Short mmCIF file of C-alpha atoms in Angstrom, two decimals:
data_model
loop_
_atom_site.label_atom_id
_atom_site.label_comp_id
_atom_site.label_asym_id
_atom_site.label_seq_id
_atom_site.Cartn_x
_atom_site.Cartn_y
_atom_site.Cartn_z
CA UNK A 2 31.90 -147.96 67.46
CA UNK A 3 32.31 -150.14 64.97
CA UNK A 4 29.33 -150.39 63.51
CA UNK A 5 28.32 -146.57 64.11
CA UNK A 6 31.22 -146.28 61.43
CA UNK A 7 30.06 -148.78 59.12
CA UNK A 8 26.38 -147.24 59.34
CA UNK A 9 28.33 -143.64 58.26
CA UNK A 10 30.21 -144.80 55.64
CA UNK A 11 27.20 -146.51 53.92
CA UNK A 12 24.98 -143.32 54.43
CA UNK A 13 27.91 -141.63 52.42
CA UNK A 14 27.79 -143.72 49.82
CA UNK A 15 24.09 -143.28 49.16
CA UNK A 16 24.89 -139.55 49.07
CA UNK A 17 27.62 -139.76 46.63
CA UNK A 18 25.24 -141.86 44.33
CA UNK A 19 22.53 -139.70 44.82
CA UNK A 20 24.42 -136.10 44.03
CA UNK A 21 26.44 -138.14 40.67
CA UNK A 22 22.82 -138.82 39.15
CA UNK A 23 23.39 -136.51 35.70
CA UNK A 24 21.13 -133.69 36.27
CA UNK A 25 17.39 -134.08 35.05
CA UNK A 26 18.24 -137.95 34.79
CA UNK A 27 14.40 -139.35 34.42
CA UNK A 28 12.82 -136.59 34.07
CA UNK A 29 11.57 -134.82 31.24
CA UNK A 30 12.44 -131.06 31.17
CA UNK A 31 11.04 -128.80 28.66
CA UNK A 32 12.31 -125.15 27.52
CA UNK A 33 11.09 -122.77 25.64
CA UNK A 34 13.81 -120.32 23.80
CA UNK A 35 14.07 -116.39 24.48
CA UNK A 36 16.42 -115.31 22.17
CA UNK A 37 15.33 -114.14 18.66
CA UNK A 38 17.65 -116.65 17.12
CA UNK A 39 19.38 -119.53 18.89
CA UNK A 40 22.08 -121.64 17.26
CA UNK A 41 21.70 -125.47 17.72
CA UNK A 42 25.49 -126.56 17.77
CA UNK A 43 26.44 -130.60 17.40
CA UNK A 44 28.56 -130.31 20.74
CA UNK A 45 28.76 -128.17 23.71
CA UNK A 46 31.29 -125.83 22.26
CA UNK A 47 30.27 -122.08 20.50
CA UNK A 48 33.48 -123.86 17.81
CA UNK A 49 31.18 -126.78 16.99
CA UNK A 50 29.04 -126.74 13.99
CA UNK A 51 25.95 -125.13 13.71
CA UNK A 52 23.19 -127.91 12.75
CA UNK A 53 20.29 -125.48 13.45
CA UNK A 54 18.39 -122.80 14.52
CA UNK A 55 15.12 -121.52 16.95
CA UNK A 56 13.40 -118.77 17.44
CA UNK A 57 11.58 -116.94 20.02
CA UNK A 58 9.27 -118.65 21.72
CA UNK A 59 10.37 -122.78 20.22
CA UNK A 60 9.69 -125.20 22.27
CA UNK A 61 12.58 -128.16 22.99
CA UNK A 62 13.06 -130.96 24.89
CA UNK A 63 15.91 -131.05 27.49
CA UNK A 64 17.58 -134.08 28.01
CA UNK A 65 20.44 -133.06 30.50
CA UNK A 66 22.64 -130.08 31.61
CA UNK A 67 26.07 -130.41 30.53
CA UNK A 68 28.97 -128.54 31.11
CA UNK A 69 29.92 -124.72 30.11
CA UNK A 70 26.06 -123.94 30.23
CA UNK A 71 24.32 -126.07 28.17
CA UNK A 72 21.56 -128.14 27.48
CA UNK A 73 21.78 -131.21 25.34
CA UNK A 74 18.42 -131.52 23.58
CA UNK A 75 16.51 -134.15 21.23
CA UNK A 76 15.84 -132.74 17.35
CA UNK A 77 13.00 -133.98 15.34
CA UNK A 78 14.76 -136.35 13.33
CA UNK A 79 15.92 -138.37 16.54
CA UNK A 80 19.57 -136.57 16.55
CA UNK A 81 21.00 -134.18 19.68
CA UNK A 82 22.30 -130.92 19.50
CA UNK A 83 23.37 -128.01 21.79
CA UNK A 84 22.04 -124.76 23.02
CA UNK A 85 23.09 -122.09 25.34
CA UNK A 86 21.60 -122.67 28.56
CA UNK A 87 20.89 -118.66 29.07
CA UNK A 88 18.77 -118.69 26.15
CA UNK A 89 16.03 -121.05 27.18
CA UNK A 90 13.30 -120.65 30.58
CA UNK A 91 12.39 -123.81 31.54
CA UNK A 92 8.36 -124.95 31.71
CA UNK A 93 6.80 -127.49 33.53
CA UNK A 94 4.74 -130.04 31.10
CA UNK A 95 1.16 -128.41 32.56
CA UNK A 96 2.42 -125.18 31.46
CA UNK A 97 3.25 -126.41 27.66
CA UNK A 98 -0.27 -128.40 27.31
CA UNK A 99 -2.40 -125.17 28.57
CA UNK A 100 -0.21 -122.62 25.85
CA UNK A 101 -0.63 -125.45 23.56
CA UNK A 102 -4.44 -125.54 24.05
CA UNK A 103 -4.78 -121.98 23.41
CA UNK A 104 -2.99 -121.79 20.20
CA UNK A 105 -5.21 -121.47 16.90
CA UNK A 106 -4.59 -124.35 14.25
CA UNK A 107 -2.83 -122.48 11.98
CA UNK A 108 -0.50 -121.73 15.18
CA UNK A 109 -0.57 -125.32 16.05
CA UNK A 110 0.44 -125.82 12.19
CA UNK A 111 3.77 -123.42 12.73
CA UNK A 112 4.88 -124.94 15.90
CA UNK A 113 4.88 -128.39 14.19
CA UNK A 114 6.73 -127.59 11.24
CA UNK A 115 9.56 -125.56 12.90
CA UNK A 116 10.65 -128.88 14.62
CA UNK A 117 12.02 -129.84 11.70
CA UNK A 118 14.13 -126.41 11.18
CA UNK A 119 17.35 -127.91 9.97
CA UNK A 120 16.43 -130.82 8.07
CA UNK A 121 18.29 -130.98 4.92
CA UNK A 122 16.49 -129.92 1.63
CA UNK A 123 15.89 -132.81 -0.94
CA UNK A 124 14.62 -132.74 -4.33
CA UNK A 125 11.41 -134.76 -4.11
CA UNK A 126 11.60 -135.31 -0.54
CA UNK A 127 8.60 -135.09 1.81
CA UNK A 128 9.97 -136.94 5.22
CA UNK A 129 12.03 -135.66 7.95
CA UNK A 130 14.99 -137.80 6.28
CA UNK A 131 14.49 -134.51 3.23
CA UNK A 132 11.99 -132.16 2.34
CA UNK A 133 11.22 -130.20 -0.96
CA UNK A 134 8.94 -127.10 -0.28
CA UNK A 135 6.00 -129.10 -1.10
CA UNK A 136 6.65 -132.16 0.25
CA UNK A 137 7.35 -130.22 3.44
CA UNK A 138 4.61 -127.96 3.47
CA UNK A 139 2.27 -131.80 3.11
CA UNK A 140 4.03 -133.31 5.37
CA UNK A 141 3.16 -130.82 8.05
CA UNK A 142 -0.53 -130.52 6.79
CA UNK A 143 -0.95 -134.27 7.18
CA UNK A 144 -0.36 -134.63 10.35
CA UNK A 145 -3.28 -132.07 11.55
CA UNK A 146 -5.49 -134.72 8.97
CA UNK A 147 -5.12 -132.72 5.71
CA UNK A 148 -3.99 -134.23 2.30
CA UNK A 149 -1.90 -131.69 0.03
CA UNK A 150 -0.75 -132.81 -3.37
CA UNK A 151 2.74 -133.05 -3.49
CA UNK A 152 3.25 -130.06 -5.62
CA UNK A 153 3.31 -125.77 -5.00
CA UNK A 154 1.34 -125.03 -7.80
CA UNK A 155 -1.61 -127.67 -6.82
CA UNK A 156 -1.11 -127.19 -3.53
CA UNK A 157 -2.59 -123.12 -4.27
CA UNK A 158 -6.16 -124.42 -5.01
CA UNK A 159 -6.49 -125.57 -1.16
CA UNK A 160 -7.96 -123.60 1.15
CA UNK A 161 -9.00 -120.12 1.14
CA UNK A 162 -7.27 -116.76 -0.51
CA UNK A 163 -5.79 -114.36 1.98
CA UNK A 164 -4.54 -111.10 1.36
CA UNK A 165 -0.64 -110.17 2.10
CA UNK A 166 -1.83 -107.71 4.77
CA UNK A 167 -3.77 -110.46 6.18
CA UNK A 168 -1.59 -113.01 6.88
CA UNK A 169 -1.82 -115.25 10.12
CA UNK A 170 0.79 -117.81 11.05
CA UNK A 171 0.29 -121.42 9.56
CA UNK A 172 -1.03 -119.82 6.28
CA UNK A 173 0.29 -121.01 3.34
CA UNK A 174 2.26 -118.53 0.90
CA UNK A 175 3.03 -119.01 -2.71
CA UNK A 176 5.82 -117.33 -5.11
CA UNK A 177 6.05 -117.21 -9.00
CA UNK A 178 8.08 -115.36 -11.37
CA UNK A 179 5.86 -113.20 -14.18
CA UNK A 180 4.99 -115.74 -17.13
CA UNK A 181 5.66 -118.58 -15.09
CA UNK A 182 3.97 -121.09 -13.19
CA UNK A 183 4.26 -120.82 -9.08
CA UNK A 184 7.70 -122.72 -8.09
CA UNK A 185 7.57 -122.40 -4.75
CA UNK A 186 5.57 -122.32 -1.35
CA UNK A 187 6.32 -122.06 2.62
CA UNK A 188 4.39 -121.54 6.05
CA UNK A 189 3.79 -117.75 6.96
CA UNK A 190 5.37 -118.02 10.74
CA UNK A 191 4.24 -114.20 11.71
CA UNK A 192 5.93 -110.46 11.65
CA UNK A 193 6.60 -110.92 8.13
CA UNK A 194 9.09 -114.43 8.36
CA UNK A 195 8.22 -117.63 6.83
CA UNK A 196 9.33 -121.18 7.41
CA UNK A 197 10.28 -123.41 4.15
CA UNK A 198 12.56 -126.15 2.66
CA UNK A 199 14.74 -123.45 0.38
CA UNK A 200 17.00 -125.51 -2.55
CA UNK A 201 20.33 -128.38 -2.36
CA UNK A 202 22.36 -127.78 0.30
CA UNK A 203 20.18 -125.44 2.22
CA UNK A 204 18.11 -126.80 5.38
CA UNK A 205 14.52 -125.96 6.53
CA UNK A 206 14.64 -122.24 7.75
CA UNK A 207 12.47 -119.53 9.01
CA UNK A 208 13.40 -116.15 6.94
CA UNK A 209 12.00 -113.26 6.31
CA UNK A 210 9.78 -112.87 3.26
CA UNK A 211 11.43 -109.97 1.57
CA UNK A 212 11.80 -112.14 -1.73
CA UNK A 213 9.78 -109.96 -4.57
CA UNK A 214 8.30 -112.98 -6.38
CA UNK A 215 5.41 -113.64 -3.43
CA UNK A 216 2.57 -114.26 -5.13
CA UNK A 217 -0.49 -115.19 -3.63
CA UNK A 218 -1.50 -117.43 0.04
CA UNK A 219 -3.91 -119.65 1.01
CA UNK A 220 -5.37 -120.07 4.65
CA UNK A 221 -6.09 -123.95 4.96
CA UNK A 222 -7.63 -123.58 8.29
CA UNK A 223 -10.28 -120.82 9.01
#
């Protein structure tokens, strides 16, 4: 009798254990978002402050459920933050590598700079620690193995000239005041939005491009 109790009470606590592993504990869980614009939030609370934002279709990585409904994930600058857990459908891995493999490059180009939406704008920057739009827009080119200068205006000899009506995501778009040189540049992210590193005390965003000093784009990968 004795022992029939011990053997119980050990076989309960191995359930206990097992059911107070945090969910997804060793295991790498992947989302991708549904709503037009998520909020990233620095706790699980719709009060805390908003450190960033994704779009339809973003890809994150989950790192556990918490409580309320939501799912602590990893940013691209090694911080956490918070999302609604109604807002994202979760993927297996398979699932991410066969979209991934079916994206174009310029796609591929988009994807990889909106992990860094919410990076803080710095003059002169060009790493995830601070961006300025060119050093952004080279830092995200180098890494698919293509060397921008580190400036808008040189960066508008690269590539090949597209036409407004034209553009495809990944493409490169350019802005400039009449008599001046161009000042700025961003990724064209699709349905007429565009993903940059604005001015001080903004953080990388994707907009739309309404702005009436667009002036020309380049497509870097045909």
């Amino acid at each position: 009798m004795q022992l029939k109790k011990a053997i119980l009470a050990a076989m309960l606590i191995i359930i206990l254990a097992i059911t107070s592993i945090p969910a997804f504990a060793g295991v790498s869980l992947r989302g991708r978002v549904t709503a037009s614009a998520l909020n990233i939030r620095a706790a699980n609370s719709i009060e805390s402050e908003k450190i960033g934002i994704l779009y339809s279709g973003d890809i994150v990585n989950i790192v556990n459920k918490e409580d309320g409904g939501w799912y602590k994930i990893t940013l691209s600058d090694e911080r956490f933050g918070y999302v609604k857990e109604e807002y994202i459908a979760l993927i297996d891995n398979d699932t991410t590598s066969r979209d991934g493999d079916n994206l174009s490059m310029g796609e591929k180009v988009l994807e990889y700079a909106k992990t860094f939406v919410g990076v803080p704008y710095k003059y002169g920057g060009s790493s995830p620690s601070g961006f300025d739009c060119s050093g952004f827009t080279m830092y995200v080119y180098k890494h698919f193995g293509v060397n921008l200068p580190h400036s808008a205006s040189a960066q508008a000899n690269y590539g090949t000239y597209v036409e407004k009506s034209e553009l495809k995501p990944g493409d490169l778009v350019f802005f400039k005041k009449p008599g001046k040189s161009i000042h700025h540049v961003g990724i064209y992210a699709g349905n007429g939005y565009y993903i940059h590193a604005p001015q001080t005390g903004k953080t990388i965003s994707v907009v739309p491009m309404t702005r009436s000093d667009y002036y020309t784009a380049r497509r870097i990968f045909n």
